[in-house]
Amino acid sequence: GTSSPLLPPSLSATQGTWETALALGAPRRHQGWLCPKFYHRPQAANPVSLSLYYESLCPGCRGFLVTQLFPTWVMLSDIMNITLVPYGNAQEKNVSGKWQFTCQHGEAECRGNMIELNDFFQSFLVIFCMESAGSVVENLEACLQVYAPTVQLAEIKSCVTGDLGNKLMHHNAELTDALKPPHNYVPWILVNGVSDMVPHGLPAEMLGEKPDACKDAGAESQLL
């Protein structure tokens, strides 16, 4: 089959490796990792909070979400709280009491951003599926059938075009505009509320002791 354009050659060309399996959301069966239990492990008392400010069609954002953030969440979901904020370099203006948005990569990106506004735990698998595909927006229905078969496509479309979606996207615009320091590009990442671009990096005490998954020489996260 054809390899994903978003996966680096080392992942797309090497079939059967655990890196490929994790990148595609598959269980690590040979070590007894079963996805239903793995995703619902009790969270640590003080999980690391990671916020991703991004755009649904930004190539760098898509690559980061698919090849770094999602695999890390699969391994470390019990010590991570992830917040996705789709908006990025978009602009907004109030027209007759309703917000209108202009996105860096066009109208399709605005639709993709709207679609990806949903609650993280209900939608991250769907978002990962969409961002992994050749066309983010056009693959929504297929991704819903695989990862959220009880969700109605009509409900999402209603949110995207309705007042609720408009208000939620305006909220994301406010969150993005309030970043200090302001974002210079996307993806823009905060760890425990601090930009990963602060001078000298993040202090070790913010991240705490490394979990077992990070101590495995073959599974070190690029985020921690």
mmCIF file of C-alpha atoms in Angstrom:
data_model
loop_
_atom_site.group_PDB
_atom_site.id
_atom_site.type_symbol
_atom_site.label_atom_id
_atom_site.label_comp_id
_atom_site.label_asym_id
_atom_site.label_seq_id
_atom_site.Cartn_x
_atom_site.Cartn_y
_atom_site.Cartn_z
ATOM 1 C CA GLY A 1 0.000 0.000 0.000
ATOM 2 C CA THR A 2 0.984 3.637 -0.212
ATOM 3 C CA SER A 3 2.692 5.270 2.738
ATOM 4 C CA SER A 4 1.270 8.280 4.529
ATOM 5 C CA PRO A 5 2.738 11.594 3.326
ATOM 6 C CA LEU A 6 2.899 12.733 6.955
ATOM 7 C CA LEU A 7 4.983 9.866 8.284
ATOM 8 C CA PRO A 8 8.766 10.096 7.946
ATOM 9 C CA PRO A 9 10.411 7.395 5.795
ATOM 10 C CA SER A 10 11.660 5.553 8.896
ATOM 11 C CA LEU A 11 8.051 5.015 9.968
ATOM 12 C CA SER A 12 6.257 4.617 6.664
ATOM 13 C CA ALA A 13 8.783 2.201 5.167
ATOM 14 C CA THR A 14 9.296 -0.046 8.190
ATOM 15 C CA GLN A 15 6.291 -2.285 8.636
ATOM 16 C CA GLY A 16 5.665 -4.104 11.897
ATOM 17 C CA THR A 17 7.818 -1.903 14.112
ATOM 18 C CA TRP A 18 6.383 -0.625 17.382
ATOM 19 C CA GLU A 19 7.004 2.968 16.244
ATOM 20 C CA THR A 20 4.745 2.461 13.245
ATOM 21 C CA ALA A 21 2.139 0.724 15.361
ATOM 22 C CA LEU A 22 2.043 3.529 17.888
ATOM 23 C CA ALA A 23 1.968 6.195 15.192
ATOM 24 C CA LEU A 24 -1.075 4.473 13.718
ATOM 25 C CA GLY A 25 -2.755 3.969 17.072
ATOM 26 C CA ALA A 26 -2.378 0.192 17.131
ATOM 27 C CA PRO A 27 -1.985 -1.795 20.397
ATOM 28 C CA ARG A 28 1.410 -3.143 21.423
ATOM 29 C CA ARG A 29 0.079 -6.668 21.843
ATOM 30 C CA HIS A 30 3.368 -8.479 22.308
ATOM 31 C CA GLN A 31 3.787 -6.656 25.628
ATOM 32 C CA GLY A 32 0.158 -7.025 26.645
ATOM 33 C CA TRP A 33 -0.833 -3.411 25.918
ATOM 34 C CA LEU A 34 -4.543 -3.380 25.212
ATOM 35 C CA CYS A 35 -5.860 -0.048 23.983
ATOM 36 C CA PRO A 36 -9.166 0.072 25.918
ATOM 37 C CA LYS A 37 -7.379 -0.330 29.271
ATOM 38 C CA PHE A 38 -4.361 1.695 28.218
ATOM 39 C CA TYR A 39 -6.412 4.758 27.317
ATOM 40 C CA HIS A 40 -8.317 4.681 30.611
ATOM 41 C CA ARG A 41 -5.541 4.195 33.122
ATOM 42 C CA PRO A 42 -5.929 6.348 36.252
ATOM 43 C CA GLN A 43 -4.212 9.676 35.834
ATOM 44 C CA ALA A 44 -1.304 10.750 37.974
ATOM 45 C CA ALA A 45 -1.980 13.212 40.770
ATOM 46 C CA ASN A 46 -0.084 16.004 39.000
ATOM 47 C CA PRO A 47 -0.198 15.341 35.254
ATOM 48 C CA VAL A 48 1.758 17.510 32.845
ATOM 49 C CA SER A 49 -0.491 19.929 30.957
ATOM 50 C CA LEU A 50 0.336 20.388 27.286
ATOM 51 C CA SER A 51 -1.520 22.888 25.106
ATOM 52 C CA LEU A 52 -1.138 22.832 21.330
ATOM 53 C CA TYR A 53 -2.025 25.976 19.392
ATOM 54 C CA TYR A 54 -2.253 24.940 15.767
ATOM 55 C CA GLU A 55 -4.010 25.049 12.392
ATOM 56 C CA SER A 56 -5.760 22.061 10.869
ATOM 57 C CA LEU A 57 -4.037 22.370 7.462
ATOM 58 C CA CYS A 58 -0.627 23.658 8.546
ATOM 59 C CA PRO A 59 1.917 21.019 7.373
ATOM 60 C CA GLY A 60 4.124 21.490 10.434
ATOM 61 C CA CYS A 61 1.138 21.237 12.775
ATOM 62 C CA ARG A 62 -0.103 18.083 11.101
ATOM 63 C CA GLY A 63 3.309 16.465 11.219
ATOM 64 C CA PHE A 64 3.772 17.309 14.902
ATOM 65 C CA LEU A 65 0.316 16.086 15.904
ATOM 66 C CA VAL A 66 0.535 12.827 13.942
ATOM 67 C CA THR A 67 4.164 11.763 14.465
ATOM 68 C CA GLN A 68 4.976 13.245 17.896
ATOM 69 C CA LEU A 69 2.001 14.307 19.995
ATOM 70 C CA PHE A 70 -0.301 11.352 19.323
ATOM 71 C CA PRO A 71 2.325 8.607 19.890
ATOM 72 C CA THR A 72 3.459 10.370 23.075
ATOM 73 C CA TRP A 73 -0.126 10.550 24.336
ATOM 74 C CA VAL A 74 -0.592 6.831 23.604
ATOM 75 C CA MET A 75 2.391 6.003 25.811
ATOM 76 C CA LEU A 76 1.929 8.670 28.490
ATOM 77 C CA SER A 77 -1.798 9.398 28.643
ATOM 78 C CA ASP A 78 -1.841 8.764 32.398
ATOM 79 C CA ILE A 79 0.545 11.648 33.095
ATOM 80 C CA MET A 80 -0.644 14.116 30.429
ATOM 81 C CA ASN A 81 -3.530 16.538 30.033
ATOM 82 C CA ILE A 82 -3.704 17.762 26.444
ATOM 83 C CA THR A 83 -5.600 20.819 25.238
ATOM 84 C CA LEU A 84 -5.975 21.401 21.499
ATOM 85 C CA VAL A 85 -6.591 24.980 20.358
ATOM 86 C CA PRO A 86 -7.217 25.097 16.596
ATOM 87 C CA TYR A 87 -6.931 28.684 15.343
ATOM 88 C CA GLY A 88 -3.274 29.593 14.923
ATOM 89 C CA ASN A 89 -2.619 32.496 12.567
ATOM 90 C CA ALA A 90 -6.252 33.026 11.677
ATOM 91 C CA GLN A 91 -7.930 36.415 11.969
ATOM 92 C CA GLU A 92 -11.451 37.333 13.026
ATOM 93 C CA LYS A 93 -13.811 40.253 12.709
ATOM 94 C CA ASN A 94 -17.281 40.898 14.085
ATOM 95 C CA VAL A 95 -19.859 41.388 11.362
ATOM 96 C CA SER A 96 -23.369 42.221 12.568
ATOM 97 C CA GLY A 97 -22.837 40.379 15.840
ATOM 98 C CA LYS A 98 -21.339 37.228 14.316
ATOM 99 C CA TRP A 99 -17.653 36.398 14.032
ATOM 100 C CA GLN A 100 -16.118 35.822 10.618
ATOM 101 C CA PHE A 101 -12.782 34.036 10.348
ATOM 102 C CA THR A 102 -10.015 34.191 7.764
ATOM 103 C CA CYS A 103 -7.538 31.313 7.927
ATOM 104 C CA GLN A 104 -3.959 31.142 6.726
ATOM 105 C CA HIS A 105 -4.600 28.142 4.471
ATOM 106 C CA GLY A 106 -8.013 29.170 3.199
ATOM 107 C CA GLU A 107 -11.639 28.330 3.822
ATOM 108 C CA ALA A 108 -10.989 24.585 4.054
ATOM 109 C CA GLU A 109 -8.729 25.206 7.042
ATOM 110 C CA CYS A 110 -11.435 27.272 8.730
ATOM 111 C CA ARG A 111 -13.801 24.304 8.336
ATOM 112 C CA GLY A 112 -11.147 21.920 9.641
ATOM 113 C CA ASN A 113 -10.508 24.144 12.653
ATOM 114 C CA MET A 114 -14.237 24.231 13.391
ATOM 115 C CA ILE A 115 -14.560 20.455 13.126
ATOM 116 C CA GLU A 116 -11.664 19.932 15.545
ATOM 117 C CA LEU A 117 -13.196 22.107 18.276
ATOM 118 C CA ASN A 118 -14.750 19.142 20.091
ATOM 119 C CA ASP A 119 -13.862 17.822 23.550
ATOM 120 C CA PHE A 120 -10.360 16.308 23.500
ATOM 121 C CA PHE A 121 -11.147 12.857 24.914
ATOM 122 C CA GLN A 122 -14.133 12.435 22.601
ATOM 123 C CA SER A 123 -12.351 13.580 19.461
ATOM 124 C CA PHE A 124 -8.569 13.074 19.568
ATOM 125 C CA LEU A 125 -8.666 9.751 17.712
ATOM 126 C CA VAL A 126 -10.889 11.307 15.050
ATOM 127 C CA ILE A 127 -8.617 14.358 14.794
ATOM 128 C CA PHE A 128 -5.557 12.111 14.512
ATOM 129 C CA CYS A 129 -7.288 10.163 11.745
ATOM 130 C CA MET A 130 -8.236 13.338 9.870
ATOM 131 C CA GLU A 131 -4.791 14.902 10.185
ATOM 132 C CA SER A 132 -3.155 11.654 8.995
ATOM 133 C CA ALA A 133 -5.210 11.587 5.804
ATOM 134 C CA GLY A 134 -4.534 13.243 2.485
ATOM 135 C CA SER A 135 -7.516 15.558 2.884
ATOM 136 C CA VAL A 136 -8.341 16.602 6.439
ATOM 137 C CA VAL A 137 -11.917 17.797 5.928
ATOM 138 C CA GLU A 138 -13.023 15.279 3.307
ATOM 139 C CA ASN A 139 -12.018 12.329 5.509
ATOM 140 C CA LEU A 140 -14.194 13.372 8.454
ATOM 141 C CA GLU A 141 -17.005 10.937 7.690
ATOM 142 C CA ALA A 142 -14.680 7.952 7.211
ATOM 143 C CA CYS A 143 -12.821 8.773 10.440
ATOM 144 C CA LEU A 144 -16.100 9.038 12.345
ATOM 145 C CA GLN A 145 -17.149 5.603 11.102
ATOM 146 C CA VAL A 146 -13.943 4.078 12.464
ATOM 147 C CA TYR A 147 -13.381 5.979 15.722
ATOM 148 C CA ALA A 148 -16.752 7.498 16.678
ATOM 149 C CA PRO A 149 -19.511 5.503 14.973
ATOM 150 C CA THR A 150 -22.214 6.828 17.314
ATOM 151 C CA VAL A 151 -21.519 10.460 16.391
ATOM 152 C CA GLN A 152 -23.764 11.838 13.688
ATOM 153 C CA LEU A 153 -22.106 13.763 10.868
ATOM 154 C CA ALA A 154 -25.103 16.100 10.753
ATOM 155 C CA GLU A 155 -24.510 17.125 14.380
ATOM 156 C CA ILE A 156 -20.943 18.165 13.634
ATOM 157 C CA LYS A 157 -21.975 20.086 10.534
ATOM 158 C CA SER A 158 -24.638 21.862 12.566
ATOM 159 C CA CYS A 159 -22.031 22.913 15.123
ATOM 160 C CA VAL A 160 -19.597 24.043 12.433
ATOM 161 C CA THR A 161 -22.146 26.312 10.753
ATOM 162 C CA GLY A 162 -24.120 27.346 13.842
ATOM 163 C CA ASP A 163 -23.822 29.807 16.681
ATOM 164 C CA LEU A 164 -22.111 27.353 19.039
ATOM 165 C CA GLY A 165 -19.208 26.715 16.684
ATOM 166 C CA ASN A 166 -18.895 30.435 16.031
ATOM 167 C CA LYS A 167 -18.656 31.202 19.753
ATOM 168 C CA LEU A 168 -16.208 28.365 20.421
ATOM 169 C CA MET A 169 -13.895 29.499 17.639
ATOM 170 C CA HIS A 170 -14.031 33.066 18.953
ATOM 171 C CA HIS A 171 -12.984 31.667 22.337
ATOM 172 C CA ASN A 172 -10.002 29.969 20.683
ATOM 173 C CA ALA A 173 -9.123 33.285 19.052
ATOM 174 C CA GLU A 174 -9.139 34.932 22.483
ATOM 175 C CA LEU A 175 -6.955 32.180 23.957
ATOM 176 C CA THR A 176 -4.492 32.527 21.098
ATOM 177 C CA ASP A 177 -4.384 36.318 21.255
ATOM 178 C CA ALA A 178 -3.759 36.146 25.018
ATOM 179 C CA LEU A 179 -0.574 34.072 24.686
ATOM 180 C CA LYS A 180 2.421 35.574 26.497
ATOM 181 C CA PRO A 181 4.815 35.695 24.854
ATOM 182 C CA PRO A 182 2.703 35.940 21.670
ATOM 183 C CA HIS A 183 3.055 33.037 19.285
ATOM 184 C CA ASN A 184 5.373 33.633 16.350
ATOM 185 C CA TYR A 185 4.359 30.540 14.387
ATOM 186 C CA VAL A 186 2.444 27.307 14.730
ATOM 187 C CA PRO A 187 2.581 24.702 16.093
ATOM 188 C CA TRP A 188 2.985 26.652 19.354
ATOM 189 C CA ILE A 189 3.300 24.520 22.472
ATOM 190 C CA LEU A 190 2.790 25.294 26.139
ATOM 191 C CA VAL A 191 3.913 22.880 28.847
ATOM 192 C CA ASN A 192 2.296 23.622 32.201
ATOM 193 C CA GLY A 193 1.370 27.016 30.809
ATOM 194 C CA VAL A 194 4.901 27.942 29.715
ATOM 195 C CA SER A 195 6.049 28.183 26.113
ATOM 196 C CA ASP A 196 8.565 25.537 25.090
ATOM 197 C CA MET A 197 10.490 28.384 23.439
ATOM 198 C CA VAL A 198 11.407 30.146 26.695
ATOM 199 C CA PRO A 199 15.172 30.750 27.090
ATOM 200 C CA HIS A 200 17.112 27.718 28.375
ATOM 201 C CA GLY A 201 14.082 25.454 27.940
ATOM 202 C CA LEU A 202 11.721 24.188 30.606
ATOM 203 C CA PRO A 203 13.045 23.612 34.148
ATOM 204 C CA ALA A 204 13.162 19.944 35.079
ATOM 205 C CA GLU A 205 11.062 20.497 38.209
ATOM 206 C CA MET A 206 8.103 21.438 36.011
ATOM 207 C CA LEU A 207 8.076 18.002 34.450
ATOM 208 C CA GLY A 208 8.736 15.879 37.518
ATOM 209 C CA GLU A 209 10.233 12.408 37.511
ATOM 210 C CA LYS A 210 10.244 10.585 34.200
ATOM 211 C CA PRO A 211 7.642 7.794 33.961
ATOM 212 C CA ASP A 212 8.705 4.262 33.088
ATOM 213 C CA ALA A 213 7.806 4.738 29.400
ATOM 214 C CA CYS A 214 10.368 7.545 29.144
ATOM 215 C CA LYS A 215 13.066 5.535 30.910
ATOM 216 C CA ASP A 216 12.850 2.879 28.196
ATOM 217 C CA ALA A 217 15.754 3.718 25.886
ATOM 218 C CA GLY A 218 13.672 2.814 22.850
ATOM 219 C CA ALA A 219 10.630 4.839 23.811
ATOM 220 C CA GLU A 220 11.924 8.229 24.866
ATOM 221 C CA SER A 221 9.429 10.935 24.039
ATOM 222 C CA GLN A 222 10.501 13.926 22.014
ATOM 223 C CA LEU A 223 8.232 16.063 24.166
ATOM 224 C CA LEU A 224 9.605 15.310 27.650
#
